Amino acid sequence: AQSVTQLDSQVPVFEEAPVELRCNYSSSVSVYLFWYVQYPNQGLQLLLKYLSGSTLVKGINGFEAEFNKSQTSFHLRKPSVHISDTAEYFCAVYQGAQKLVFGQGTRLTINP
Amino acid sequence: DAGVTQSPTHLIKTRGQHVTLRCSPISGHKSVSWYQQVLGQGPQFIFQYYEKEERGRGNFPDRFSARQFPNYSSELNVNALLLGDSALYLCASSLGGRTLRGRNEQFFGPGTRLTVL
């Protein structure tokens, strides 16, 4: 079974600073990876996804992620964060039959 | 266009009771998946339905059941509620279809927050 591990439960950063949220996945022949964001008291919104092709994936709200097969990682990055980016971020891997396996989440807190 | 809708938004039950949660997918979507998100954790897969048939089931007890209706809406039922069933229950819809696999983006609803006392 596929799995993902989010290496940081909480990440505090200052506004306009860069941020990286780390995600490692279990090795597989082919893997589809996703990053979702959850704002307080809301459902999940897809930020970006890697299915195949270019290893650098660009998503919404200025986020991007890099698929690294040799390190089995799919880290999420943003060059300059805003207060509105405060949320919970989840890395997920597709496991077939419309099933997503999620990591434990990383709480991103932006300080002014 | 309306997104995925779920009802109710909040629910309080006592141990041993039964609960039914409802989900309406995006128009044109034939697949509905249910997830349980306990506070402080990532969502856990419960069920997936496509074309009114169960296509996937997570590691949940038989107290959990679901069904999908001809209009592709879905219900999640939980019997004999336990304190540990307190969670946010998320519904996700997608186009479905075996060949699309990971390309089949799932759209999540706002969830139903269930509290069991």
PDB file of N, CA and C in Angstrom, chain A residues 30 32 34 36 38 41-46 49 51-52 88 90 94 96-105 107, chain B residues 31 33 35 37 40-45 48 55-56 88 90 94 96-97 101-106 108-110 113:
ATOM      1  N   SER A  30       4.647   3.471 -10.244  1.00  0.00           N
ATOM      2  CA  SER A  30       4.086   4.739 -10.701  1.00  0.00           C
ATOM      3  C   SER A  30       3.315   5.354  -9.548  1.00  0.00           C
ATOM      4  N   TYR A  32       0.936   8.865  -8.244  1.00  0.00           N
ATOM      5  CA  TYR A  32       0.251  10.126  -8.476  1.00  0.00           C
ATOM      6  C   TYR A  32       0.167  10.841  -7.137  1.00  0.00           C
ATOM      7  N   PHE A  34      -0.486  14.517  -4.724  1.00  0.00           N
ATOM      8  CA  PHE A  34      -1.329  15.706  -4.629  1.00  0.00           C
ATOM      9  C   PHE A  34      -0.972  16.505  -3.367  1.00  0.00           C
ATOM     10  N   TYR A  36      -3.156  19.235  -0.985  1.00  0.00           N
ATOM     11  CA  TYR A  36      -4.422  19.899  -0.712  1.00  0.00           C
ATOM     12  C   TYR A  36      -4.222  20.908   0.409  1.00  0.00           C
ATOM     13  N   GLN A  38      -6.433  23.064   3.473  1.00  0.00           N
ATOM     14  CA  GLN A  38      -7.682  23.123   4.224  1.00  0.00           C
ATOM     15  C   GLN A  38      -7.672  24.374   5.099  1.00  0.00           C
ATOM     16  N   ASN A  41     -12.302  25.388   9.231  1.00  0.00           N
ATOM     17  CA  ASN A  41     -13.725  25.077   9.101  1.00  0.00           C
ATOM     18  C   ASN A  41     -14.182  24.919   7.650  1.00  0.00           C
ATOM     19  N   GLN A  42     -13.275  24.458   6.806  1.00  0.00           N
ATOM     20  CA  GLN A  42     -13.641  24.230   5.413  1.00  0.00           C
ATOM     21  C   GLN A  42     -13.186  22.847   4.967  1.00  0.00           C
ATOM     22  N   GLY A  43     -13.620  22.467   3.768  1.00  0.00           N
ATOM     23  CA  GLY A  43     -13.166  21.211   3.185  1.00  0.00           C
ATOM     24  C   GLY A  43     -11.795  21.383   2.551  1.00  0.00           C
ATOM     25  N   LEU A  44     -11.406  20.426   1.743  1.00  0.00           N
ATOM     26  CA  LEU A  44     -10.092  20.422   1.114  1.00  0.00           C
ATOM     27  C   LEU A  44     -10.148  21.018  -0.290  1.00  0.00           C
ATOM     28  N   GLN A  45      -9.109  21.781  -0.618  1.00  0.00           N
ATOM     29  CA  GLN A  45      -9.001  22.361  -1.956  1.00  0.00           C
ATOM     30  C   GLN A  45      -7.693  21.900  -2.585  1.00  0.00           C
ATOM     31  N   LEU A  46      -7.759  21.450  -3.831  1.00  0.00           N
ATOM     32  CA  LEU A  46      -6.561  20.973  -4.498  1.00  0.00           C
ATOM     33  C   LEU A  46      -5.644  22.139  -4.848  1.00  0.00           C
ATOM     34  N   LYS A  49      -1.062  18.882  -8.485  1.00  0.00           N
ATOM     35  CA  LYS A  49      -0.954  17.432  -8.585  1.00  0.00           C
ATOM     36  C   LYS A  49       0.167  17.065  -9.540  1.00  0.00           C
ATOM     37  N   LEU A  51       1.120  13.927 -11.988  1.00  0.00           N
ATOM     38  CA  LEU A  51       0.653  12.675 -12.591  1.00  0.00           C
ATOM     39  C   LEU A  51       1.755  12.048 -13.423  1.00  0.00           C
ATOM     40  N   SER A  52       2.467  12.872 -14.199  1.00  0.00           N
ATOM     41  CA  SER A  52       3.581  12.423 -15.023  1.00  0.00           C
ATOM     42  C   SER A  52       4.208  13.661 -15.645  1.00  0.00           C
ATOM     43  N   GLU A  88      -4.026  24.419   6.964  1.00  0.00           N
ATOM     44  CA  GLU A  88      -3.465  23.077   7.101  1.00  0.00           C
ATOM     45  C   GLU A  88      -3.231  22.550   5.688  1.00  0.00           C
ATOM     46  N   PHE A  90      -2.107  19.241   3.254  1.00  0.00           N
ATOM     47  CA  PHE A  90      -2.042  17.786   3.240  1.00  0.00           C
ATOM     48  C   PHE A  90      -1.437  17.292   1.933  1.00  0.00           C
ATOM     49  N   TYR A  94      -2.382   8.789  -4.621  1.00  0.00           N
ATOM     50  CA  TYR A  94      -3.515   8.045  -5.170  1.00  0.00           C
ATOM     51  C   TYR A  94      -3.235   6.554  -5.039  1.00  0.00           C
ATOM     52  N   GLY A  96      -5.635   4.105  -6.134  1.00  0.00           N
ATOM     53  CA  GLY A  96      -6.562   3.339  -6.939  1.00  0.00           C
ATOM     54  C   GLY A  96      -7.992   3.466  -6.448  1.00  0.00           C
ATOM     55  N   ALA A  97      -8.955   3.185  -7.339  1.00  0.00           N
ATOM     56  CA  ALA A  97     -10.384   3.211  -7.009  1.00  0.00           C
ATOM     57  C   ALA A  97     -10.782   4.509  -6.324  1.00  0.00           C
ATOM     58  N   GLN A  98     -10.260   5.610  -6.866  1.00  0.00           N
ATOM     59  CA  GLN A  98     -10.605   6.939  -6.342  1.00  0.00           C
ATOM     60  C   GLN A  98     -10.232   7.108  -4.872  1.00  0.00           C
ATOM     61  N   LYS A  99      -9.280   6.311  -4.374  1.00  0.00           N
ATOM     62  CA  LYS A  99      -8.876   6.401  -2.981  1.00  0.00           C
ATOM     63  C   LYS A  99      -7.604   7.227  -2.863  1.00  0.00           C
ATOM     64  N   LEU A 100      -7.659   8.229  -2.020  1.00  0.00           N
ATOM     65  CA  LEU A 100      -6.481   9.026  -1.698  1.00  0.00           C
ATOM     66  C   LEU A 100      -6.008   8.661  -0.295  1.00  0.00           C
ATOM     67  N   VAL A 101      -4.697   8.510  -0.143  1.00  0.00           N
ATOM     68  CA  VAL A 101      -4.109   8.277   1.173  1.00  0.00           C
ATOM     69  C   VAL A 101      -3.404   9.569   1.579  1.00  0.00           C
ATOM     70  N   PHE A 102      -3.823  10.140   2.683  1.00  0.00           N
ATOM     71  CA  PHE A 102      -3.322  11.445   3.112  1.00  0.00           C
ATOM     72  C   PHE A 102      -2.249  11.316   4.192  1.00  0.00           C
ATOM     73  N   GLY A 103      -1.374  12.321   4.230  1.00  0.00           N
ATOM     74  CA  GLY A 103      -0.456  12.444   5.342  1.00  0.00           C
ATOM     75  C   GLY A 103      -1.172  13.066   6.531  1.00  0.00           C
ATOM     76  N   GLN A 104      -0.408  13.265   7.605  1.00  0.00           N
ATOM     77  CA  GLN A 104      -0.982  13.769   8.843  1.00  0.00           C
ATOM     78  C   GLN A 104      -1.261  15.271   8.802  1.00  0.00           C
ATOM     79  N   GLY A 105      -0.711  15.941   7.822  1.00  0.00           N
ATOM     80  CA  GLY A 105      -0.954  17.375   7.704  1.00  0.00           C
ATOM     81  C   GLY A 105       0.169  18.209   8.290  1.00  0.00           C
ATOM     82  N   ARG A 107       0.592  22.209   9.652  1.00  0.00           N
ATOM     83  CA  ARG A 107      -0.081  23.484   9.936  1.00  0.00           C
ATOM     84  C   ARG A 107       0.884  24.622   9.648  1.00  0.00           C
TER      85      ARG A 107
ATOM     86  N   SER B  31     -18.912   9.634  -9.373  1.00  0.00           N
ATOM     87  CA  SER B  31     -18.205   8.965  -8.279  1.00  0.00           C
ATOM     88  C   SER B  31     -18.266   9.817  -7.019  1.00  0.00           C
ATOM     89  N   SER B  33     -16.816   9.692  -2.939  1.00  0.00           N
ATOM     90  CA  SER B  33     -15.991   9.048  -1.922  1.00  0.00           C
ATOM     91  C   SER B  33     -16.241   9.714  -0.584  1.00  0.00           C
ATOM     92  N   TYR B  35     -14.700  10.312   3.408  1.00  0.00           N
ATOM     93  CA  TYR B  35     -13.498  10.310   4.241  1.00  0.00           C
ATOM     94  C   TYR B  35     -13.881  10.755   5.652  1.00  0.00           C
ATOM     95  N   GLN B  37     -12.184  12.569   8.970  1.00  0.00           N
ATOM     96  CA  GLN B  37     -11.025  13.331   9.418  1.00  0.00           C
ATOM     97  C   GLN B  37     -11.168  13.616  10.919  1.00  0.00           C
ATOM     98  N   GLY B  40      -6.895  16.853  14.103  1.00  0.00           N
ATOM     99  CA  GLY B  40      -5.443  16.768  14.150  1.00  0.00           C
ATOM    100  C   GLY B  40      -4.832  15.727  13.242  1.00  0.00           C
ATOM    101  N   GLN B  41      -5.654  15.071  12.431  1.00  0.00           N
ATOM    102  CA  GLN B  41      -5.148  14.035  11.526  1.00  0.00           C
ATOM    103  C   GLN B  41      -5.585  14.305  10.098  1.00  0.00           C
ATOM    104  N   GLY B  42      -4.983  13.576   9.180  1.00  0.00           N
ATOM    105  CA  GLY B  42      -5.399  13.653   7.793  1.00  0.00           C
ATOM    106  C   GLY B  42      -6.651  12.825   7.557  1.00  0.00           C
ATOM    107  N   PRO B  43      -7.365  13.108   6.477  1.00  0.00           N
ATOM    108  CA  PRO B  43      -8.570  12.323   6.167  1.00  0.00           C
ATOM    109  C   PRO B  43      -8.246  10.855   5.921  1.00  0.00           C
ATOM    110  N   GLN B  44      -9.164   9.993   6.345  1.00  0.00           N
ATOM    111  CA  GLN B  44      -9.046   8.548   6.143  1.00  0.00           C
ATOM    112  C   GLN B  44     -10.180   8.078   5.240  1.00  0.00           C
ATOM    113  N   PHE B  45      -9.839   7.304   4.235  1.00  0.00           N
ATOM    114  CA  PHE B  45     -10.811   6.824   3.255  1.00  0.00           C
ATOM    115  C   PHE B  45     -11.780   5.840   3.882  1.00  0.00           C
ATOM    116  N   GLN B  48     -15.922   4.353  -1.492  1.00  0.00           N
ATOM    117  CA  GLN B  48     -16.073   4.978  -2.789  1.00  0.00           C
ATOM    118  C   GLN B  48     -17.199   4.292  -3.537  1.00  0.00           C
ATOM    119  N   ARG B  55     -17.188   0.564  -4.870  1.00  0.00           N
ATOM    120  CA  ARG B  55     -15.976   0.194  -5.609  1.00  0.00           C
ATOM    121  C   ARG B  55     -14.735   0.149  -4.699  1.00  0.00           C
ATOM    122  N   GLY B  56     -14.876   0.686  -3.505  1.00  0.00           N
ATOM    123  CA  GLY B  56     -13.742   0.666  -2.591  1.00  0.00           C
ATOM    124  C   GLY B  56     -14.213   0.864  -1.168  1.00  0.00           C
ATOM    125  N   LEU B  88     -14.789  15.130  11.419  1.00  0.00           N
ATOM    126  CA  LEU B  88     -15.323  15.823  10.248  1.00  0.00           C
ATOM    127  C   LEU B  88     -15.442  14.779   9.137  1.00  0.00           C
ATOM    128  N   LEU B  90     -15.989  14.057   5.321  1.00  0.00           N
ATOM    129  CA  LEU B  90     -15.837  14.736   4.039  1.00  0.00           C
ATOM    130  C   LEU B  90     -16.337  13.870   2.910  1.00  0.00           C
ATOM    131  N   SER B  94     -16.034  13.006  -8.089  1.00  0.00           N
ATOM    132  CA  SER B  94     -15.170  13.051  -9.257  1.00  0.00           C
ATOM    133  C   SER B  94     -15.921  12.444 -10.436  1.00  0.00           C
ATOM    134  N   GLY B  96     -15.071   9.925 -12.149  1.00  0.00           N
ATOM    135  CA  GLY B  96     -15.068   8.474 -12.051  1.00  0.00           C
ATOM    136  C   GLY B  96     -14.621   7.854 -13.353  1.00  0.00           C
ATOM    137  N   GLY B  97     -14.590   6.523 -13.361  1.00  0.00           N
ATOM    138  CA  GLY B  97     -14.151   5.854 -14.570  1.00  0.00           C
ATOM    139  C   GLY B  97     -12.775   5.274 -14.384  1.00  0.00           C
ATOM    140  N   ARG B 101      -7.994   7.165 -13.613  1.00  0.00           N
ATOM    141  CA  ARG B 101      -7.091   6.964 -12.487  1.00  0.00           C
ATOM    142  C   ARG B 101      -6.771   8.276 -11.784  1.00  0.00           C
ATOM    143  N   GLY B 102      -5.515   8.545 -11.586  1.00  0.00           N
ATOM    144  CA  GLY B 102      -5.138   9.715 -10.808  1.00  0.00           C
ATOM    145  C   GLY B 102      -5.475  11.024 -11.477  1.00  0.00           C
ATOM    146  N   ARG B 103      -5.819  10.989 -12.763  1.00  0.00           N
ATOM    147  CA  ARG B 103      -6.178  12.223 -13.433  1.00  0.00           C
ATOM    148  C   ARG B 103      -7.563  12.686 -13.018  1.00  0.00           C
ATOM    149  N   ASN B 104      -8.224  11.857 -12.272  1.00  0.00           N
ATOM    150  CA  ASN B 104      -9.605  12.110 -11.914  1.00  0.00           C
ATOM    151  C   ASN B 104      -9.633  12.938 -10.638  1.00  0.00           C
ATOM    152  N   GLU B 105      -9.564  14.254 -10.764  1.00  0.00           N
ATOM    153  CA  GLU B 105      -9.481  15.115  -9.598  1.00  0.00           C
ATOM    154  C   GLU B 105     -10.707  14.961  -8.731  1.00  0.00           C
ATOM    155  N   GLN B 106     -10.493  14.887  -7.430  1.00  0.00           N
ATOM    156  CA  GLN B 106     -11.584  14.809  -6.481  1.00  0.00           C
ATOM    157  C   GLN B 106     -11.863  16.194  -5.915  1.00  0.00           C
ATOM    158  N   PHE B 108     -13.793  18.268  -3.011  1.00  0.00           N
ATOM    159  CA  PHE B 108     -14.305  18.004  -1.665  1.00  0.00           C
ATOM    160  C   PHE B 108     -15.385  18.990  -1.265  1.00  0.00           C
ATOM    161  N   GLY B 109     -16.349  18.500  -0.517  1.00  0.00           N
ATOM    162  CA  GLY B 109     -17.346  19.350   0.096  1.00  0.00           C
ATOM    163  C   GLY B 109     -16.830  19.933   1.393  1.00  0.00           C
ATOM    164  N   PRO B 110     -17.633  20.788   2.039  1.00  0.00           N
ATOM    165  CA  PRO B 110     -17.191  21.447   3.273  1.00  0.00           C
ATOM    166  C   PRO B 110     -17.189  20.530   4.486  1.00  0.00           C
ATOM    167  N   ARG B 113     -19.560  18.086  10.487  1.00  0.00           N
ATOM    168  CA  ARG B 113     -18.850  17.856  11.750  1.00  0.00           C
ATOM    169  C   ARG B 113     -19.773  17.123  12.707  1.00  0.00           C
TER     170      ARG B 113
END
